C-alpha atoms as a printed R data frame, in Angstrom:
    type eleno elety resid chain resno       x      y       z
1   ATOM     1    CA   MET     A     1 -17.555 51.967 -25.558
2   ATOM     2    CA   ALA     A     2 -13.770 52.228 -25.092
3   ATOM     3    CA   ALA     A     3 -11.769 53.343 -27.673
4   ATOM     4    CA   HIS     A     4 -11.006 50.682 -30.566
5   ATOM     5    CA   HIS     A     5  -6.824 50.613 -31.599
6   ATOM     6    CA   ALA     A     6  -5.378 48.805 -34.818
7   ATOM     7    CA   HIS     A     7  -3.814 45.835 -33.295
8   ATOM     8    CA   GLN     A     8  -0.816 45.096 -34.228
9   ATOM     9    CA   PRO     A     9   0.868 41.778 -34.358
10  ATOM    10    CA   ARG     A    10   2.900 40.687 -31.396
11  ATOM    11    CA   SER     A    11   6.616 40.341 -31.579
12  ATOM    12    CA   GLY     A    12   8.819 37.438 -31.277
13  ATOM    13    CA   SER     A    13   5.697 35.736 -31.671
14  ATOM    14    CA   PRO     A    14   5.526 35.011 -35.752
15  ATOM    15    CA   SER     A    15   3.526 31.717 -34.228
16  ATOM    16    CA   SER     A    16   0.081 33.176 -32.858
17  ATOM    17    CA   ARG     A    17  -3.114 35.173 -34.762
18  ATOM    18    CA   LEU     A    18  -5.827 36.876 -34.352
19  ATOM    19    CA   ALA     A    19  -8.642 34.588 -33.904
20  ATOM    20    CA   LEU     A    20 -12.685 34.307 -32.474
21  ATOM    21    CA   ARG     A    21 -13.421 32.620 -29.750
22  ATOM    22    CA   PHE     A    22 -16.769 31.850 -28.768
23  ATOM    23    CA   ILE     A    23 -17.191 32.651 -25.315
24  ATOM    24    CA   SER     A    24 -21.331 31.587 -24.885
25  ATOM    25    CA   GLY     A    25 -24.551 29.684 -27.055
26  ATOM    26    CA   LYS     A    26 -24.064 27.318 -28.665
27  ATOM    27    CA   TYR     A    27 -21.096 27.027 -30.470
28  ATOM    28    CA   GLN     A    28 -19.200 27.734 -27.521
29  ATOM    29    CA   GLY     A    29 -15.203 26.952 -26.894
30  ATOM    30    CA   GLY     A    30 -14.413 26.885 -30.548
31  ATOM    31    CA   GLU     A    31 -12.741 29.434 -32.372
32  ATOM    32    CA   PHE     A    32 -12.439 30.988 -35.660
33  ATOM    33    CA   PRO     A    33  -8.961 32.179 -37.501
34  ATOM    34    CA   ILE     A    34  -9.374 36.171 -38.830
35  ATOM    35    CA   ASP     A    35  -6.999 36.184 -41.954
36  ATOM    36    CA   GLU     A    36  -5.253 38.822 -43.617
37  ATOM    37    CA   GLY     A    37  -7.235 39.876 -46.682
38  ATOM    38    CA   ARG     A    38 -10.391 37.248 -46.278
39  ATOM    39    CA   PRO     A    39 -13.584 38.481 -45.014
40  ATOM    40    CA   ILE     A    40 -15.856 36.271 -42.607
41  ATOM    41    CA   VAL     A    41 -19.172 37.273 -43.878
42  ATOM    42    CA   ILE     A    42 -21.148 35.334 -40.553
43  ATOM    43    CA   GLY     A    43 -25.772 34.230 -41.148
44  ATOM    44    CA   ARG     A    44 -27.794 31.037 -41.201
45  ATOM    45    CA   SER     A    45 -27.553 31.096 -44.523
46  ATOM    46    CA   SER     A    46 -25.867 27.612 -44.958
47  ATOM    47    CA   ASP     A    47 -23.104 29.024 -47.738
48  ATOM    48    CA   LEU     A    48 -21.767 31.759 -45.715
49  ATOM    49    CA   ASP     A    49 -18.392 31.517 -43.515
50  ATOM    50    CA   MET     A    50 -19.299 31.132 -39.946
51  ATOM    51    CA   VAL     A    51 -22.771 29.813 -40.275
52  ATOM    52    CA   LEU     A    52 -24.697 30.577 -37.188
53  ATOM    53    CA   VAL     A    53 -28.210 28.560 -37.371
54  ATOM    54    CA   GLU     A    54 -30.745 30.616 -35.615
55  ATOM    55    CA   GLU     A    55 -33.881 32.184 -35.078
56  ATOM    56    CA   MET     A    56 -32.011 35.612 -34.128
57  ATOM    57    CA   VAL     A    57 -29.107 35.801 -37.198
58  ATOM    58    CA   SER     A    58 -29.665 36.792 -40.224
59  ATOM    59    CA   ARG     A    59 -29.198 35.322 -43.704
60  ATOM    60    CA   ARG     A    60 -26.455 37.415 -43.470
61  ATOM    61    CA   HIS     A    61 -25.953 39.092 -40.381
62  ATOM    62    CA   ALA     A    62 -22.521 40.913 -40.445
63  ATOM    63    CA   GLN     A    63 -19.397 41.082 -42.080
64  ATOM    64    CA   ILE     A    64 -15.889 40.761 -40.369
65  ATOM    65    CA   GLU     A    65 -12.403 41.657 -42.071
66  ATOM    66    CA   MET     A    66  -8.908 42.298 -41.488
67  ATOM    67    CA   ARG     A    67  -6.946 44.129 -43.735
68  ATOM    68    CA   GLY     A    68  -3.292 45.965 -43.345
69  ATOM    69    CA   GLY     A    69  -3.609 44.732 -39.429
70  ATOM    70    CA   VAL     A    70  -6.899 46.087 -38.927
71  ATOM    71    CA   ILE     A    71 -10.078 44.087 -38.091
72  ATOM    72    CA   THR     A    72 -13.312 45.363 -39.186
73  ATOM    73    CA   ILE     A    73 -16.649 44.298 -38.687
74  ATOM    74    CA   GLN     A    74 -20.229 45.543 -40.529
75  ATOM    75    CA   ASP     A    75 -23.620 44.941 -40.161
76  ATOM    76    CA   LEU     A    76 -25.163 43.634 -42.943
77  ATOM    77    CA   GLY     A    77 -29.070 45.119 -42.736
78  ATOM    78    CA   SER     A    78 -29.214 41.934 -39.791
79  ATOM    79    CA   THR     A    79 -33.302 41.980 -38.264
80  ATOM    80    CA   ASN     A    80 -31.866 41.783 -34.527
81  ATOM    81    CA   GLY     A    81 -28.798 43.768 -35.648
82  ATOM    82    CA   THR     A    82 -24.674 43.472 -34.352
83  ATOM    83    CA   PHE     A    83 -23.215 44.653 -30.994
84  ATOM    84    CA   VAL     A    84 -19.896 45.141 -29.554
85  ATOM    85    CA   ASN     A    85 -18.939 45.433 -26.914
86  ATOM    86    CA   GLY     A    86 -22.933 46.117 -25.565
87  ATOM    87    CA   GLU     A    87 -22.977 48.903 -28.475
88  ATOM    88    CA   LYS     A    88 -24.910 48.999 -31.802
89  ATOM    89    CA   ILE     A    89 -23.062 49.291 -34.767
90  ATOM    90    CA   GLN     A    90 -23.279 49.614 -38.337
91  ATOM    91    CA   SER     A    91 -19.734 49.070 -39.091
92  ATOM    92    CA   ALA     A    92 -16.484 49.390 -35.862
93  ATOM    93    CA   VAL     A    93 -13.021 48.628 -35.808
94  ATOM    94    CA   LEU     A    94 -12.431 46.107 -33.415
95  ATOM    95    CA   ARG     A    95  -9.161 45.328 -31.575
96  ATOM    96    CA   GLU     A    96  -7.937 42.687 -29.193
97  ATOM    97    CA   GLY     A    97 -10.209 41.728 -26.217
98  ATOM    98    CA   ASP     A    98 -13.677 42.951 -27.826
99  ATOM    99    CA   ARG     A    99 -16.618 41.229 -27.614
100 ATOM   100    CA   VAL     A   100 -19.507 40.785 -30.570
101 ATOM   101    CA   LEU     A   101 -22.977 39.899 -30.102
102 ATOM   102    CA   VAL     A   102 -25.160 38.289 -32.897
103 ATOM   103    CA   GLY     A   103 -27.627 36.288 -32.028
104 ATOM   104    CA   THR     A   104 -27.143 34.931 -28.515
105 ATOM   105    CA   SER     A   105 -23.768 33.893 -29.491
106 ATOM   106    CA   ILE     A   106 -21.101 36.328 -28.154
107 ATOM   107    CA   LEU     A   107 -17.544 36.064 -29.414
108 ATOM   108    CA   LYS     A   108 -14.021 37.648 -28.219
109 ATOM   109    CA   VAL     A   109 -11.325 38.961 -30.282
110 ATOM   110    CA   VAL     A   110  -7.813 37.056 -29.354
111 ATOM   111    CA   THR     A   111  -4.683 36.163 -30.140
112 ATOM   112    CA   VAL     A   112  -4.237 32.354 -31.068
113 ATOM   113    CA   ALA     A   113  -0.651 30.049 -30.839
114 ATOM   114    CA   GLY     A   114  -0.283 28.619 -33.984
115 ATOM   115    CA   ASP     A   115  -2.288 28.268 -37.721
116 ATOM   116    CA   VAL     A   116  -5.490 26.407 -38.211
117 ATOM   117    CA   SER     A   117  -6.939 26.535 -41.659
118 ATOM   118    CA   VAL     A   118 -10.722 28.016 -41.666
119 ATOM   119    CA   ALA     A   119 -11.957 24.447 -43.134
120 ATOM   120    CA   SER     A   120 -10.772 22.612 -40.116
121 ATOM   121    CA   ALA     A   121 -11.615 25.737 -37.684
122 ATOM   122    CA   LYS     A   122 -15.985 25.417 -39.537
123 ATOM   123    CA   ARG     A   123 -15.526 22.193 -39.021
124 ATOM   124    CA   ASP     A   124 -14.403 22.251 -35.782
125 ATOM   125    CA   LEU     A   125 -17.744 24.436 -35.131
126 ATOM   126    CA   GLU     A   126 -20.316 21.793 -35.944
127 ATOM   127    CA   GLY     A   127 -18.755 18.843 -33.962
128 ATOM   128    CA   VAL     A   128 -19.012 21.361 -30.992
129 ATOM   129    CA   ALA     A   129 -22.396 22.488 -31.793
130 ATOM   130    CA   ALA     A   130 -23.329 19.071 -32.040
131 ATOM   131    CA   GLN     A   131 -22.177 17.955 -28.989
132 ATOM   132    CA   ARG     A   132 -24.107 21.206 -27.447
133 ATOM   133    CA   GLU     A   133 -27.325 19.882 -29.221
134 ATOM   134    CA   GLU     A   134 -26.950 16.750 -28.215
135 ATOM   135    CA   GLN     A   135 -26.899 17.557 -24.932
136 ATOM   136    CA   SER     A   136 -30.087 19.586 -24.900
137 ATOM   137    CA   ARG     A   137 -31.555 16.811 -26.591
138 ATOM   138    CA   GLY     A   138 -30.862 14.775 -23.764
139 ATOM   139    CA   LYS     A   139 -32.333 17.590 -21.378
140 ATOM   140    CA   GLY     A   140 -35.627 18.068 -24.254
141 ATOM   141    CA   GLU     A   141 -34.861 21.774 -24.757
142 ATOM   142    CA   PRO     A   142 -33.438 24.188 -27.442
143 ATOM   143    CA   PRO     A   143 -29.533 24.732 -26.055
144 ATOM   144    CA   ARG     A   144 -29.430 28.359 -23.931
145 ATOM   145    CA   MET     A   145 -26.936 30.927 -24.298
146 ATOM   146    CA   SER     A   146 -24.215 30.634 -21.281
147 ATOM   147    CA   GLY     A   147 -20.787 30.612 -20.502
148 ATOM   148    CA   SER     A   148 -18.354 31.952 -17.597
149 ATOM   149    CA   LEU     A   149 -17.845 35.228 -16.242
150 ATOM   150    CA   GLU     A   150 -14.150 35.933 -16.010
151 ATOM   151    CA   GLU     A   151 -14.664 35.352 -19.894
152 ATOM   152    CA   ILE     A   152 -17.265 37.811 -19.742
153 ATOM   153    CA   PRO     A   153 -17.998 40.179 -16.267
154 ATOM   154    CA   LEU     A   154 -21.561 40.442 -14.873
155 ATOM   155    CA   PRO     A   155 -21.276 44.415 -16.552
156 ATOM   156    CA   ASP     A   156 -20.027 43.682 -19.525
157 ATOM   157    CA   LEU     A   157 -22.887 40.721 -19.950
158 ATOM   158    CA   LEU     A   158 -25.708 43.065 -19.240
159 ATOM   159    CA   GLN     A   159 -24.993 45.766 -21.526
160 ATOM   160    CA   LEU     A   160 -25.215 43.254 -24.572
161 ATOM   161    CA   PHE     A   161 -27.750 42.232 -23.122
162 ATOM   162    CA   GLY     A   162 -29.619 45.629 -22.429
163 ATOM   163    CA   SER     A   163 -28.522 47.252 -25.704
164 ATOM   164    CA   SER     A   164 -29.911 44.208 -28.135
165 ATOM   165    CA   ARG     A   165 -33.280 44.261 -25.394
166 ATOM   166    CA   LYS     A   166 -32.814 40.708 -24.594
167 ATOM   167    CA   SER     A   167 -35.600 39.562 -22.100
168 ATOM   168    CA   GLY     A   168 -35.666 36.363 -19.790
169 ATOM   169    CA   VAL     A   169 -33.791 34.947 -16.933
170 ATOM   170    CA   LEU     A   170 -29.888 35.599 -15.943
171 ATOM   171    CA   VAL     A   171 -28.949 32.670 -13.918
172 ATOM   172    CA   LEU     A   172 -25.796 33.084 -11.806
173 ATOM   173    CA   ARG     A   173 -24.190 30.717 -10.259
174 ATOM   174    CA   THR     A   174 -20.413 30.875  -7.952
175 ATOM   175    CA   GLN     A   175 -19.196 28.992  -5.627
176 ATOM   176    CA   THR     A   176 -21.236 30.334  -3.034
177 ATOM   177    CA   TYR     A   177 -24.187 32.079  -3.782
178 ATOM   178    CA   LEU     A   178 -26.680 31.167  -6.623
179 ATOM   179    CA   ALA     A   179 -28.542 34.509  -8.357
180 ATOM   180    CA   ARG     A   180 -31.757 35.476 -10.761
181 ATOM   181    CA   ILE     A   181 -31.926 38.690 -12.383
182 ATOM   182    CA   TYR     A   182 -35.528 38.760 -14.736
183 ATOM   183    CA   LEU     A   183 -35.189 40.536 -17.794
184 ATOM   184    CA   ASP     A   184 -37.859 42.501 -19.706
185 ATOM   185    CA   LYS     A   185 -36.479 43.562 -23.374
186 ATOM   186    CA   GLY     A   186 -33.141 43.960 -22.101
187 ATOM   187    CA   VAL     A   187 -34.595 46.504 -18.419
188 ATOM   188    CA   ILE     A   188 -33.950 44.523 -15.029
189 ATOM   189    CA   HIS     A   189 -37.399 43.525 -13.902
190 ATOM   190    CA   PHE     A   190 -36.203 41.593 -10.438
191 ATOM   191    CA   ALA     A   191 -33.018 40.539  -9.062
192 ATOM   192    CA   GLU     A   192 -32.830 37.704  -6.257
193 ATOM   193    CA   ILE     A   193 -29.793 36.405  -4.389
194 ATOM   194    CA   ASP     A   194 -31.471 32.108  -3.226
195 ATOM   195    CA   GLY     A   195 -30.968 32.218   0.911
196 ATOM   196    CA   ALA     A   196 -31.666 35.783   1.203
197 ATOM   197    CA   PRO     A   197 -34.757 36.144   0.906
198 ATOM   198    CA   ASP     A   198 -35.014 39.549   2.797
199 ATOM   199    CA   LEU     A   199 -32.838 40.876   0.478
200 ATOM   200    CA   MET     A   200 -34.055 43.971  -1.228
201 ATOM   201    CA   PRO     A   201 -34.410 43.675  -5.351
202 ATOM   202    CA   ALA     A   202 -31.846 46.882  -5.758
203 ATOM   203    CA   LYS     A   203 -29.429 45.076  -2.822
204 ATOM   204    CA   ALA     A   204 -29.290 42.159  -4.636
205 ATOM   205    CA   PHE     A   205 -28.098 43.582  -8.086
206 ATOM   206    CA   TYR     A   206 -25.563 45.497  -5.803
207 ATOM   207    CA   ARG     A   207 -23.839 42.448  -4.505
208 ATOM   208    CA   MET     A   208 -24.626 40.745  -7.554
209 ATOM   209    CA   LEU     A   209 -21.919 43.323  -9.015
210 ATOM   210    CA   GLY     A   210 -19.817 42.151  -6.903
211 ATOM   211    CA   PHE     A   211 -19.251 38.240  -8.658
212 ATOM   212    CA   THR     A   212 -16.028 38.242 -10.620
213 ATOM   213    CA   GLU     A   213 -16.697 33.638 -11.069
214 ATOM   214    CA   GLY     A   214 -18.760 31.263 -11.375
215 ATOM   215    CA   MET     A   215 -21.129 30.241 -14.707
216 ATOM   216    CA   PHE     A   216 -23.871 32.529 -15.824
217 ATOM   217    CA   GLU     A   217 -26.920 31.219 -18.044
218 ATOM   218    CA   LEU     A   218 -30.153 33.280 -19.618
219 ATOM   219    CA   GLU     A   219 -33.336 30.828 -19.397
220 ATOM   220    CA   PRO     A   220 -36.481 31.556 -20.853
221 ATOM   221    CA   PRO     A   221 -39.069 34.538 -19.554
222 ATOM   222    CA   ALA     A   222 -40.409 33.419 -16.510
223 ATOM   223    CA   GLU     A   223 -44.360 34.135 -15.839
224 ATOM   224    CA   GLN     A   224 -44.234 35.038 -11.849
225 ATOM   225    CA   GLN     A   225 -45.445 38.837 -10.858
226 ATOM   226    CA   PHE     A   226 -43.443 40.036  -8.292
227 ATOM   227    CA   ALA     A   227 -45.301 42.221  -5.659
228 ATOM   228    CA   SER     A   228 -41.355 45.287  -6.015
229 ATOM   229    CA   PRO     A   229 -40.579 44.656  -8.948
230 ATOM   230    CA   LEU     A   230 -37.645 47.317  -9.401
231 ATOM   231    CA   ASP     A   231 -37.486 47.966 -13.886
232 ATOM   232    CA   VAL     A   232 -34.534 50.195 -13.920
233 ATOM   233    CA   SER     A   233 -32.309 50.038 -16.855
234 ATOM   234    CA   VAL     A   234 -29.196 48.201 -16.994
235 ATOM   235    CA   GLN     A   235 -26.885 50.929 -17.780
236 ATOM   236    CA   GLU     A   236 -28.570 52.951 -14.717
237 ATOM   237    CA   ALA     A   237 -28.352 49.923 -11.834
238 ATOM   238    CA   LEU     A   238 -24.854 49.487 -12.792
239 ATOM   239    CA   MET     A   239 -24.403 53.070 -12.677
240 ATOM   240    CA   GLU     A   240 -25.578 53.070  -9.008
241 ATOM   241    CA   GLY     A   241 -24.373 50.013  -8.527
242 ATOM   242    CA   PHE     A   242 -20.644 50.417  -9.151
243 ATOM   243    CA   ARG     A   243 -21.569 53.993  -7.045
244 ATOM   244    CA   GLN     A   244 -22.851 52.145  -3.707
245 ATOM   245    CA   GLN     A   245 -19.796 49.599  -4.383
246 ATOM   246    CA   ASP     A   246 -17.109 52.138  -4.674
247 ATOM   247    CA   GLU     A   247 -18.563 54.000  -1.313
248 ATOM   248    CA   LEU     A   248 -19.542 51.434   1.052
249 ATOM   249    CA   ASN     A   249 -15.685 49.764   0.249
250 ATOM   250    CA   ALA     A   250 -14.483 52.637   1.093
251 ATOM   251    CA   LEU     A   251 -16.922 51.867   4.684
252 ATOM   252    CA   LEU     A   252 -16.571 48.674   5.151
253 ATOM   253    CA   ASP     A   253 -12.669 49.374   5.715
254 ATOM   254    CA   LYS     A   254 -13.403 52.113   9.426
255 ATOM   255    CA   LEU     A   255 -15.962 49.536  10.305
256 ATOM   256    CA   PRO     A   256 -15.825 45.990  12.569
257 ATOM   257    CA   SER     A   257 -15.686 42.489  10.612
258 ATOM   258    CA   LEU     A   258 -18.660 42.019   9.577
259 ATOM   259    CA   GLU     A   259 -18.829 38.204  11.930
260 ATOM   260    CA   SER     A   260 -18.512 41.161  15.053
261 ATOM   261    CA   ARG     A   261 -21.714 41.481  16.630
262 ATOM   262    CA   VAL     A   262 -22.619 44.732  18.015
263 ATOM   263    CA   VAL     A   263 -24.211 45.811  21.299
264 ATOM   264    CA   LEU     A   264 -26.342 48.716  22.871
265 ATOM   265    CA   ARG     A   265 -23.282 50.931  24.560
266 ATOM   266    CA   THR     A   266 -23.651 50.611  28.805
267 ATOM   267    CA   PRO     A   267 -24.091 52.613  30.275
268 ATOM   268    CA   LEU     A   268 -25.633 54.590  27.182
269 ATOM   269    CA   GLU     A   269 -25.891 58.379  27.685
270 ATOM   270    CA   ALA     A   270 -27.592 59.142  23.760
271 ATOM   271    CA   PRO     A   271 -30.590 59.784  24.260
272 ATOM   272    CA   LEU     A   272 -33.161 56.680  21.681
273 ATOM   273    CA   HIS     A   273 -35.705 59.619  21.087
274 ATOM   274    CA   GLU     A   274 -33.580 61.606  19.590
275 ATOM   275    CA   LEU     A   275 -32.963 58.743  16.338
276 ATOM   276    CA   GLU     A   276 -34.394 59.216  12.484
277 ATOM   277    CA   PRO     A   277 -36.865 56.304  12.878
278 ATOM   278    CA   GLN     A   278 -34.807 54.706   9.775
279 ATOM   279    CA   HIS     A   279 -31.767 54.441  11.977
280 ATOM   280    CA   LEU     A   280 -33.434 53.556  15.455
281 ATOM   281    CA   ASP     A   281 -34.363 50.900  12.795
282 ATOM   282    CA   VAL     A   282 -31.659 49.052  12.053
283 ATOM   283    CA   LEU     A   283 -30.493 49.996  15.961
284 ATOM   284    CA   GLN     A   284 -33.358 47.497  16.183
285 ATOM   285    CA   MET     A   285 -32.294 44.625  14.055
286 ATOM   286    CA   ALA     A   286 -28.214 45.307  14.958
287 ATOM   287    CA   LEU     A   287 -29.085 43.583  18.541
288 ATOM   288    CA   ASN     A   288 -31.422 40.838  17.086
289 ATOM   289    CA   SER     A   289 -28.878 40.032  15.023
290 ATOM   290    CA   PRO     A   290 -25.746 37.415  14.973
291 ATOM   291    CA   SER     A   291 -23.405 39.409  12.992
292 ATOM   292    CA   LEU     A   292 -22.915 41.993  11.461
293 ATOM   293    CA   ALA     A   293 -23.486 40.192   7.788
294 ATOM   294    CA   VAL     A   294 -27.064 39.286   8.987
295 ATOM   295    CA   LEU     A   295 -27.754 43.146   9.891
296 ATOM   296    CA   PHE     A   296 -26.954 43.653   6.558
297 ATOM   297    CA   ASP     A   297 -28.961 40.896   4.606
298 ATOM   298    CA   ARG     A   298 -32.274 41.935   6.928
299 ATOM   299    CA   SER     A   299 -31.130 45.628   6.954
300 ATOM   300    CA   LYS     A   300 -34.279 47.317   4.644
301 ATOM   301    CA   VAL     A   301 -32.377 50.255   2.822
302 ATOM   302    CA   THR     A   302 -29.051 49.237   0.508
303 ATOM   303    CA   ASP     A   303 -25.848 47.963   2.014
304 ATOM   304    CA   LEU     A   304 -24.410 51.102   1.635
305 ATOM   305    CA   HIS     A   305 -26.754 52.760   3.593
306 ATOM   306    CA   THR     A   306 -26.454 50.400   6.344
307 ATOM   307    CA   ALA     A   307 -23.390 50.944   6.882
308 ATOM   308    CA   GLU     A   308 -23.921 54.444   7.103
309 ATOM   309    CA   ILE     A   309 -25.922 55.303   9.572
310 ATOM   310    CA   ILE     A   310 -24.103 51.371  11.495
311 ATOM   311    CA   GLN     A   311 -21.287 54.257  11.458
312 ATOM   312    CA   SER     A   312 -23.557 56.537  12.917
313 ATOM   313    CA   LEU     A   313 -24.865 54.824  16.010
314 ATOM   314    CA   MET     A   314 -21.518 54.006  17.094
315 ATOM   315    CA   LYS     A   315 -19.884 57.396  16.411
316 ATOM   316    CA   ARG     A   316 -22.503 58.365  17.972
317 ATOM   317    CA   GLY     A   317 -22.459 56.414  21.239
318 ATOM   318    CA   TYR     A   318 -25.120 53.964  20.334
319 ATOM   319    CA   LEU     A   319 -23.216 50.599  19.410
320 ATOM   320    CA   GLN     A   320 -20.107 49.068  20.201
321 ATOM   321    CA   VAL     A   321 -18.181 45.946  19.487
322 ATOM   322    CA   ALA     A   322 -19.750 42.836  21.718
323 ATOM   323    CA   PRO     A   323 -16.925 42.258  24.134
């Protein structure tokens, strides 16, 4: 987790103040002001400052307070825990930009303009919740945890789900893709991208780390069984995914564009019998693929390994870009 610093009020902006903005959950879009010296007790009990009516929230769940410009959060012995930036906490200092997970609500510490009273903030939250519940009733199901990837990037979201041991299907919708990550008690069980049935789950997951915009929604756990489950921890998957992404981006700069097609070099002087089985597989696929993009989809190894093999085949004189 990033080191925390006391928030310094912005100079020259007397009308700006800190607030908690709901970026996920049934109160999404609502804001609650953080006032100096006024503790905010969060929980299910109706007499508290911030009432979150849902199963995973304890009657008295957590408390947030600002003293001398420093915001602290404390878990009040809740059953399901309080999380800051993906880490379970007993108490922590909060700064602008930090994300807090309580139940299915993700709150972000933000600077807002203007002066909102706690009473009107509570009324607004109730209005937001009532509206979402009405929409859900129309669908005949409880409100789902949802939000935008611009507000909470996928790696941060996954860390929150991993540390809070969430189960369910995380559905990602971007302008181009519809993708799903299957979570089982915080472990990544499987991953898939619609329209790319040949993608291995690990490869699909690493590609999703490139999604920077779009919407997410956590659906209830799926019953289906997968022939080759992933079953890796969020931390492990993210570390490997970032490593592969960095190395792949560096390699892609040295390869032809993904729209181009590669063909057998003519005349072929490099002997085919010298190729390792995996290299031969990729060579065969390259010759049968209309573009490098399709080859990456069809290849049975990760995008990084595929890129390394293509680079090797071109260097050793097996492949060239189609004229």
